[in-house]
XYZ file of C-alpha atoms in Angstrom:
468
model
C -145.282 -29.621 -80.327
C -142.189 -28.825 -79.104
C -143.185 -25.828 -77.620
C -146.258 -27.433 -75.862
C -143.508 -30.111 -74.528
C -141.740 -27.108 -73.109
C -144.623 -25.598 -71.547
C -145.650 -28.913 -69.846
C -141.931 -29.721 -68.603
C -141.993 -26.345 -66.640
C -145.479 -26.970 -65.214
C -144.536 -30.198 -64.018
C -141.202 -28.705 -62.177
C -142.766 -25.970 -60.513
C -145.643 -28.354 -59.226
C -143.027 -30.874 -57.997
C -141.000 -28.283 -56.396
C -141.704 -27.984 -52.886
C -143.005 -25.100 -51.410
C -140.930 -23.017 -48.294
C -142.199 -24.088 -45.417
C -141.614 -22.513 -41.974
C -141.537 -24.987 -38.745
C -142.252 -23.028 -35.420
C -139.226 -24.227 -33.086
C -139.405 -22.126 -30.595
C -141.567 -18.654 -29.072
C -139.765 -16.612 -26.366
C -141.303 -13.694 -24.966
C -139.364 -10.945 -23.014
C -140.478 -7.458 -21.211
C -143.421 -9.455 -19.403
C -142.547 -8.377 -15.926
C -145.875 -9.015 -14.581
C -148.010 -10.560 -17.631
C -148.205 -13.904 -17.599
C -146.766 -15.541 -20.824
C -150.049 -17.879 -21.322
C -151.814 -14.289 -21.869
C -149.640 -13.334 -24.854
C -149.570 -17.087 -26.319
C -153.423 -17.093 -26.326
C -153.091 -14.194 -28.955
C -150.901 -15.627 -31.478
C -152.236 -17.559 -34.354
C -149.527 -20.106 -34.207
C -147.958 -22.580 -31.565
C -144.513 -24.125 -31.476
C -144.133 -27.421 -33.597
C -146.522 -25.578 -36.199
C -145.630 -25.894 -39.818
C -146.830 -22.888 -42.209
C -146.402 -21.589 -45.422
C -143.707 -18.950 -45.428
C -145.962 -16.464 -47.284
C -148.650 -16.882 -44.939
C -146.267 -16.810 -41.876
C -145.668 -12.989 -42.800
C -149.284 -12.175 -42.394
C -149.555 -13.988 -39.403
C -146.770 -12.131 -37.618
C -148.463 -8.692 -38.534
C -151.580 -10.457 -37.479
C -150.111 -11.383 -33.736
C -148.727 -7.827 -33.476
C -152.225 -6.480 -33.404
C -153.921 -8.946 -31.694
C -151.512 -8.473 -28.774
C -151.710 -4.020 -29.186
C -155.590 -4.844 -29.025
C -155.564 -6.444 -25.510
C -154.735 -2.743 -24.509
C -152.002 -4.490 -21.950
C -148.935 -3.077 -23.901
C -147.807 0.250 -25.503
C -145.141 -1.649 -27.879
C -144.986 -5.055 -29.417
C -141.721 -5.990 -31.483
C -141.922 -9.559 -33.221
C -139.088 -10.816 -34.802
C -138.513 -14.103 -36.570
C -134.994 -15.630 -36.154
C -133.976 -18.167 -38.969
C -130.613 -20.476 -39.130
C -128.080 -18.701 -40.967
C -127.707 -21.478 -43.495
C -131.416 -21.019 -44.887
C -132.334 -17.987 -45.537
C -131.975 -18.263 -49.453
C -133.169 -21.545 -49.525
C -135.854 -22.234 -52.339
C -137.798 -24.814 -50.769
C -138.075 -27.449 -47.722
C -138.795 -26.760 -44.197
C -137.019 -24.042 -42.330
C -137.091 -24.137 -38.587
C -137.708 -20.489 -36.838
C -137.669 -19.191 -33.597
C -139.900 -16.539 -32.818
C -138.877 -13.720 -30.582
C -141.739 -11.480 -29.051
C -140.599 -8.244 -27.191
C -143.328 -5.968 -25.309
C -143.475 -2.958 -23.110
C -146.115 -3.118 -20.459
C -148.322 -0.626 -19.692
C -149.067 1.370 -16.185
C -152.414 -0.680 -15.262
C -153.536 1.240 -12.080
C -155.159 4.444 -12.879
C -157.273 6.876 -10.653
C -160.431 7.835 -11.475
C -161.353 11.468 -11.006
C -164.397 13.341 -12.846
C -166.489 16.406 -11.474
C -169.353 16.887 -13.407
C -171.860 20.164 -13.148
C -175.388 18.853 -12.589
C -177.140 21.708 -14.213
C -178.539 21.670 -17.666
C -175.100 23.544 -19.047
C -172.390 25.576 -17.902
C -174.180 28.936 -18.381
C -177.076 27.882 -15.954
C -174.716 26.694 -13.627
C -172.927 29.814 -13.630
C -175.980 31.919 -12.935
C -176.319 30.333 -9.392
C -172.516 29.240 -8.863
C -174.129 26.590 -6.353
C -171.575 24.258 -5.529
C -174.001 21.698 -3.902
C -174.940 20.758 -7.324
C -171.518 18.985 -8.130
C -170.936 15.434 -8.205
C -167.595 14.105 -7.864
C -166.701 10.603 -9.343
C -163.768 9.211 -8.169
C -162.068 5.445 -7.841
C -159.502 3.393 -9.130
C -159.157 1.094 -12.191
C -156.768 -1.924 -12.289
C -155.869 -3.538 -15.501
C -153.969 -6.782 -15.825
C -154.571 -8.214 -12.343
C -152.087 -10.722 -11.311
C -150.704 -10.680 -14.992
C -153.945 -12.587 -15.846
C -155.576 -9.416 -17.865
C -158.404 -9.397 -15.208
C -159.707 -5.769 -14.678
C -161.135 -4.118 -11.239
C -162.909 -1.010 -11.433
C -164.336 0.743 -8.277
C -166.002 4.055 -8.581
C -167.604 6.173 -6.044
C -170.007 9.462 -6.551
C -170.353 11.810 -3.879
C -171.459 15.276 -3.597
C -175.136 16.182 -5.713
C -175.569 12.530 -7.053
C -174.002 9.345 -4.861
C -173.650 6.098 -5.472
C -170.832 3.108 -6.065
C -170.233 0.717 -8.703
C -167.854 -2.438 -8.771
C -166.882 -4.675 -11.529
C -164.448 -7.222 -11.662
C -164.285 -8.816 -15.363
C -162.253 -10.733 -17.674
C -161.245 -13.790 -15.002
C -160.478 -16.950 -17.304
C -162.272 -19.993 -16.491
C -160.075 -22.548 -18.361
C -156.440 -22.949 -19.173
C -157.278 -22.325 -22.701
C -158.465 -19.099 -21.991
C -161.508 -19.569 -24.157
C -164.122 -18.580 -21.581
C -164.376 -15.397 -19.273
C -166.535 -14.678 -16.683
C -167.337 -10.878 -15.679
C -169.564 -9.350 -12.878
C -170.783 -6.226 -11.615
C -172.935 -4.397 -9.282
C -174.096 -1.167 -8.091
C -176.055 1.358 -6.035
C -176.812 4.802 -7.358
C -178.665 7.739 -6.225
C -179.977 10.475 -8.442
C -181.334 14.210 -7.951
C -180.840 14.823 -11.466
C -182.182 12.894 -14.231
C -183.671 12.917 -17.673
C -187.347 12.260 -17.909
C -188.496 13.003 -21.744
C -187.565 14.410 -24.607
C -188.832 18.241 -25.937
C -187.717 19.776 -29.005
C -185.489 16.884 -29.554
C -183.613 17.561 -26.625
C -183.532 16.004 -23.258
C -185.475 17.425 -20.400
C -184.252 17.041 -16.942
C -185.915 17.005 -13.303
C -183.917 18.070 -10.284
C -184.529 17.984 -6.531
C -182.575 19.717 -3.754
C -184.015 17.564 -0.823
C -184.584 13.889 -2.084
C -183.463 11.786 -4.596
C -185.188 11.743 -8.012
C -183.902 7.756 -8.674
C -182.384 5.220 -6.527
C -181.174 2.055 -8.526
C -179.725 -1.175 -7.088
C -178.430 -3.749 -9.563
C -175.933 -6.318 -10.699
C -175.094 -8.280 -13.955
C -173.148 -11.607 -14.427
C -171.643 -12.521 -18.229
C -170.095 -14.954 -19.699
C -167.893 -14.783 -22.780
C -166.808 -17.851 -25.258
C -163.815 -16.912 -27.539
C -163.361 -20.213 -29.670
C -161.272 -18.066 -32.247
C -159.114 -14.578 -31.586
C -161.430 -13.051 -34.178
C -164.524 -14.885 -32.878
C -166.510 -13.941 -29.763
C -170.133 -14.692 -28.054
C -171.208 -13.324 -24.820
C -174.206 -14.103 -22.767
C -175.311 -11.496 -19.847
C -177.930 -12.099 -17.185
C -178.732 -8.812 -15.474
C -181.266 -7.506 -12.652
C -182.274 -3.783 -11.852
C -184.893 -2.344 -9.226
C -185.237 1.076 -9.370
C -187.353 3.564 -7.754
C -188.474 7.258 -9.131
C -190.032 10.100 -7.264
C -193.803 11.174 -8.198
C -192.946 14.046 -10.170
C -190.821 12.123 -12.670
C -194.040 10.050 -13.565
C -196.371 13.415 -12.943
C -194.189 14.954 -15.622
C -194.138 11.647 -18.212
C -196.339 8.835 -17.045
C -194.942 6.671 -19.986
C -191.401 7.322 -18.517
C -190.738 3.403 -18.031
C -194.195 1.743 -19.260
C -195.328 0.856 -15.579
C -197.709 2.397 -13.539
C -195.590 1.999 -10.542
C -193.015 4.035 -9.325
C -190.641 1.094 -8.816
C -189.596 -1.295 -11.449
C -187.675 -4.603 -11.004
C -186.345 -5.611 -14.298
C -184.665 -8.907 -15.351
C -182.638 -8.786 -18.837
C -181.123 -11.522 -20.837
C -178.586 -10.296 -23.589
C -176.982 -12.628 -26.120
C -174.257 -10.981 -28.991
C -171.840 -12.717 -31.035
C -169.289 -10.815 -33.032
C -166.261 -11.531 -35.630
C -163.685 -8.862 -35.595
C -161.033 -8.460 -38.285
C -160.168 -5.188 -37.940
C -156.595 -4.042 -37.470
C -156.859 -1.617 -34.337
C -159.951 -1.715 -32.621
C -159.898 1.434 -31.198
C -159.120 3.424 -34.218
C -159.151 1.033 -37.387
C -157.666 1.806 -40.725
C -158.549 -1.840 -42.533
C -160.480 -4.806 -41.538
C -164.121 -5.586 -41.034
C -166.672 -6.279 -38.064
C -169.586 -7.527 -37.662
C -172.025 -8.018 -34.826
C -175.702 -9.532 -33.845
C -177.041 -8.770 -30.470
C -180.330 -10.125 -29.213
C -181.883 -8.756 -25.841
C -184.927 -9.483 -23.829
C -186.061 -8.073 -20.757
C -189.152 -7.817 -18.551
C -190.088 -5.361 -15.536
C -192.514 -6.194 -12.785
C -193.743 -9.562 -13.662
C -194.058 -9.304 -17.138
C -196.116 -5.898 -16.750
C -193.631 -4.693 -19.445
C -191.902 -6.620 -21.808
C -189.260 -6.024 -24.347
C -187.486 -7.709 -27.102
C -184.704 -5.764 -29.444
C -182.448 -6.996 -32.254
C -179.262 -5.145 -33.085
C -176.861 -5.178 -35.791
C -173.322 -3.533 -36.543
C -171.211 -3.756 -39.787
C -168.150 -1.797 -40.072
C -165.728 -1.788 -43.181
C -162.378 -0.055 -43.359
C -159.780 -0.292 -46.437
C -156.726 1.551 -47.415
C -156.624 3.552 -50.685
C -153.187 4.128 -50.552
C -150.598 4.710 -47.813
C -152.016 7.597 -46.386
C -155.675 7.540 -47.654
C -158.097 5.477 -46.327
C -162.106 5.029 -45.997
C -164.670 3.291 -43.519
C -167.979 2.665 -43.636
C -170.374 1.313 -41.360
C -174.184 0.440 -40.625
C -175.832 0.342 -37.657
C -179.764 -1.431 -37.629
C -181.940 -1.428 -34.589
C -185.283 -3.106 -34.054
C -187.584 -3.492 -30.913
C -191.154 -4.409 -29.888
C -192.535 -3.981 -26.692
C -196.009 -4.815 -24.882
C -196.422 -0.813 -24.130
C -194.506 2.162 -24.974
C -191.665 3.552 -22.830
C -189.576 6.715 -23.119
C -186.249 5.136 -21.389
C -186.581 2.074 -23.894
C -187.224 4.139 -26.717
C -183.596 6.079 -27.187
C -182.027 5.633 -30.513
C -179.840 7.952 -32.412
C -177.861 10.653 -30.418
C -176.820 8.351 -27.485
C -174.195 6.022 -26.837
C -174.984 3.423 -29.394
C -175.255 5.276 -32.582
C -174.871 8.674 -33.947
C -175.429 10.740 -37.238
C -172.784 13.885 -37.744
C -174.595 16.944 -37.340
C -176.853 16.192 -34.996
C -174.238 16.312 -31.510
C -176.689 18.385 -29.920
C -179.913 16.471 -30.121
C -181.506 13.201 -29.284
C -183.881 11.377 -31.355
C -186.234 8.692 -29.770
C -187.615 5.566 -31.643
C -188.305 2.155 -31.467
C -186.372 1.563 -34.961
C -183.380 3.172 -36.598
C -180.775 3.019 -39.053
C -177.807 4.793 -39.790
C -174.886 4.894 -42.218
C -171.682 6.644 -41.168
C -169.228 7.190 -43.897
C -165.435 8.827 -43.531
C -162.504 9.708 -45.702
C -159.533 9.861 -43.845
C -155.926 11.068 -44.793
C -152.674 10.100 -42.624
C -151.228 13.759 -41.812
C -148.633 12.574 -39.468
C -147.392 8.928 -39.360
C -146.954 7.750 -35.895
C -144.255 9.595 -33.839
C -142.272 8.323 -30.988
C -141.262 10.790 -28.828
C -138.049 10.248 -25.874
C -138.497 11.892 -22.846
C -135.756 10.586 -21.068
C -134.323 7.369 -19.833
C -135.654 7.295 -16.034
C -136.541 3.562 -15.598
C -139.078 4.956 -12.978
C -140.709 6.443 -15.607
C -140.264 3.848 -18.471
C -144.248 3.729 -18.881
C -144.827 7.359 -19.644
C -141.589 8.202 -21.280
C -142.146 7.244 -24.989
C -145.380 8.426 -26.057
C -146.565 8.098 -29.397
C -148.731 10.461 -31.642
C -150.404 9.816 -35.126
C -152.444 12.309 -36.584
C -155.403 11.928 -39.105
C -157.502 14.361 -41.305
C -160.985 13.056 -42.302
C -164.393 14.033 -43.849
C -167.441 12.794 -42.673
C -170.902 12.004 -44.558
C -173.397 10.163 -42.391
C -177.515 9.180 -42.991
C -179.937 7.786 -40.778
C -183.581 7.373 -39.763
C -185.571 6.966 -36.932
C -188.982 5.303 -36.621
C -191.073 6.685 -33.990
C -194.658 5.057 -33.169
C -197.359 7.579 -34.069
C -198.274 10.345 -31.841
C -195.466 9.697 -29.607
C -193.307 11.779 -31.374
C -194.769 14.717 -29.556
C -193.043 18.058 -29.915
C -189.740 16.550 -31.630
C -189.488 17.152 -35.132
C -186.769 14.484 -36.180
C -188.219 11.287 -35.786
C -189.917 10.063 -38.566
C -187.584 12.068 -41.051
C -184.462 11.458 -43.038
C -181.436 12.520 -41.293
C -178.394 13.544 -43.279
C -175.182 15.291 -42.144
C -171.548 16.240 -43.204
C -168.479 17.584 -41.461
C -164.467 17.589 -41.169
C -162.216 17.308 -38.563
C -158.692 16.240 -37.039
C -158.378 13.226 -34.788
C -154.943 12.384 -32.880
C -154.323 9.088 -31.662
C -152.270 8.645 -28.620
C -150.599 6.958 -25.617
C -152.636 4.674 -23.755
C -155.444 4.500 -26.259
C -156.759 8.314 -25.935
C -158.087 9.922 -29.094
C -158.859 13.380 -29.215
C -161.497 14.575 -32.017
C -162.003 18.276 -33.527
C -164.226 19.371 -36.288
C -167.395 21.118 -37.200
C -170.177 19.661 -38.775
C -173.742 20.729 -40.756
C -176.684 18.978 -40.974
C -179.337 19.009 -43.535
C -181.190 21.556 -42.204
C -178.440 23.765 -42.100
C -177.388 23.554 -38.632
C -174.100 23.683 -37.662
C -172.288 22.592 -34.401
C -168.608 22.297 -33.318
C -167.228 18.671 -32.771
C -165.174 17.910 -29.882
C -164.342 14.178 -28.602
C -162.198 13.025 -26.156
C -161.972 9.285 -25.654
C -159.542 7.672 -22.838
C -160.196 3.998 -21.689
C -157.697 4.664 -18.917
C -159.828 6.638 -16.922
């Protein structure tokens, strides 16, 4: 009985002992020469005068830094809690804390400059060496307009193809910065388009005189972000396109219409929960999204509905080892078959390692991507000098990962529509190995080699740079 009494004594003492509570007395921000403080405060999971459990407060500081880096407005973020000198060793009670946030802003104005050869590949272009068959993409991209996180992008096409694309996004509509508006308008004229898939590769049509396609359109989207990790978006868009007679002669099912023109309205709704640590190159956390899209063309001559699900999971096994797994599922229904509405694996939405040289069309698909990564070189910061004129560029960082890949997938194509393509309605599997370099301004460079289930291999090269 004596031991039981002692046990209950310590239990009651533990219960009655006050937990250590943090009181946010002040939040100071420095380094934001352009960015408004309200944009930074929006990304914090706490506010001035909040009381927080001390253990949870440490997690919130880490989350705050991740949130600010994910805005793509800063190269570096340092968050330091400042405790009064007489409280650090305190066992319980309320501790006032002053949070100091120091940011290093990025360079926000970037030129857009890209040259594309409008031939099937480099070899076919070299045979002709026709400099007329070159398209130059030029323009400007400005992030963090007025220090409010707005983004302006203007891009023009000249040379072989011509056009103009203008967008303005991330405009906050309320003081709490929970609702955002974005808009885009474009006019494009193409002499070179993909019109069908043959032998699991896109086939092209080109014209030296007129344009193969003319497209005009625009969109308006409204995003609601009630919580840092939650986001919902509604997008309304319109597109008017006209193709040449050669396109419909080569593929009558090009867009599911008997007409050379398409007048399309679409509505897209999406919602996502993002708990990843670094949205560009996650190493831990989860992501889930659900998207619905409805569209009609030429007074409901063509109707399509689509649902898309995306699940991602990242976990750290140790300080250097980590794994990732993602599943993407898409299903669509339409009243008619359409080539351009049946793009599945190998395009921008989904991929399977080992099939980088192919495209796979179908109405429904599922992919499962897995990776095992090893941190070869933890983040290294290189100081290139202290010239204040180049302070946004003189401190680049580098992180290197090695990876093993193993992917699976399946694309369901309507019977009779697969044609001379062998990959739809077959099991897809591939494996590979490579190296990823993650560096300044969200640039990621991928190098590697992969092989698919049929034993066909290909080299992997990827360059992702959101700044351009």
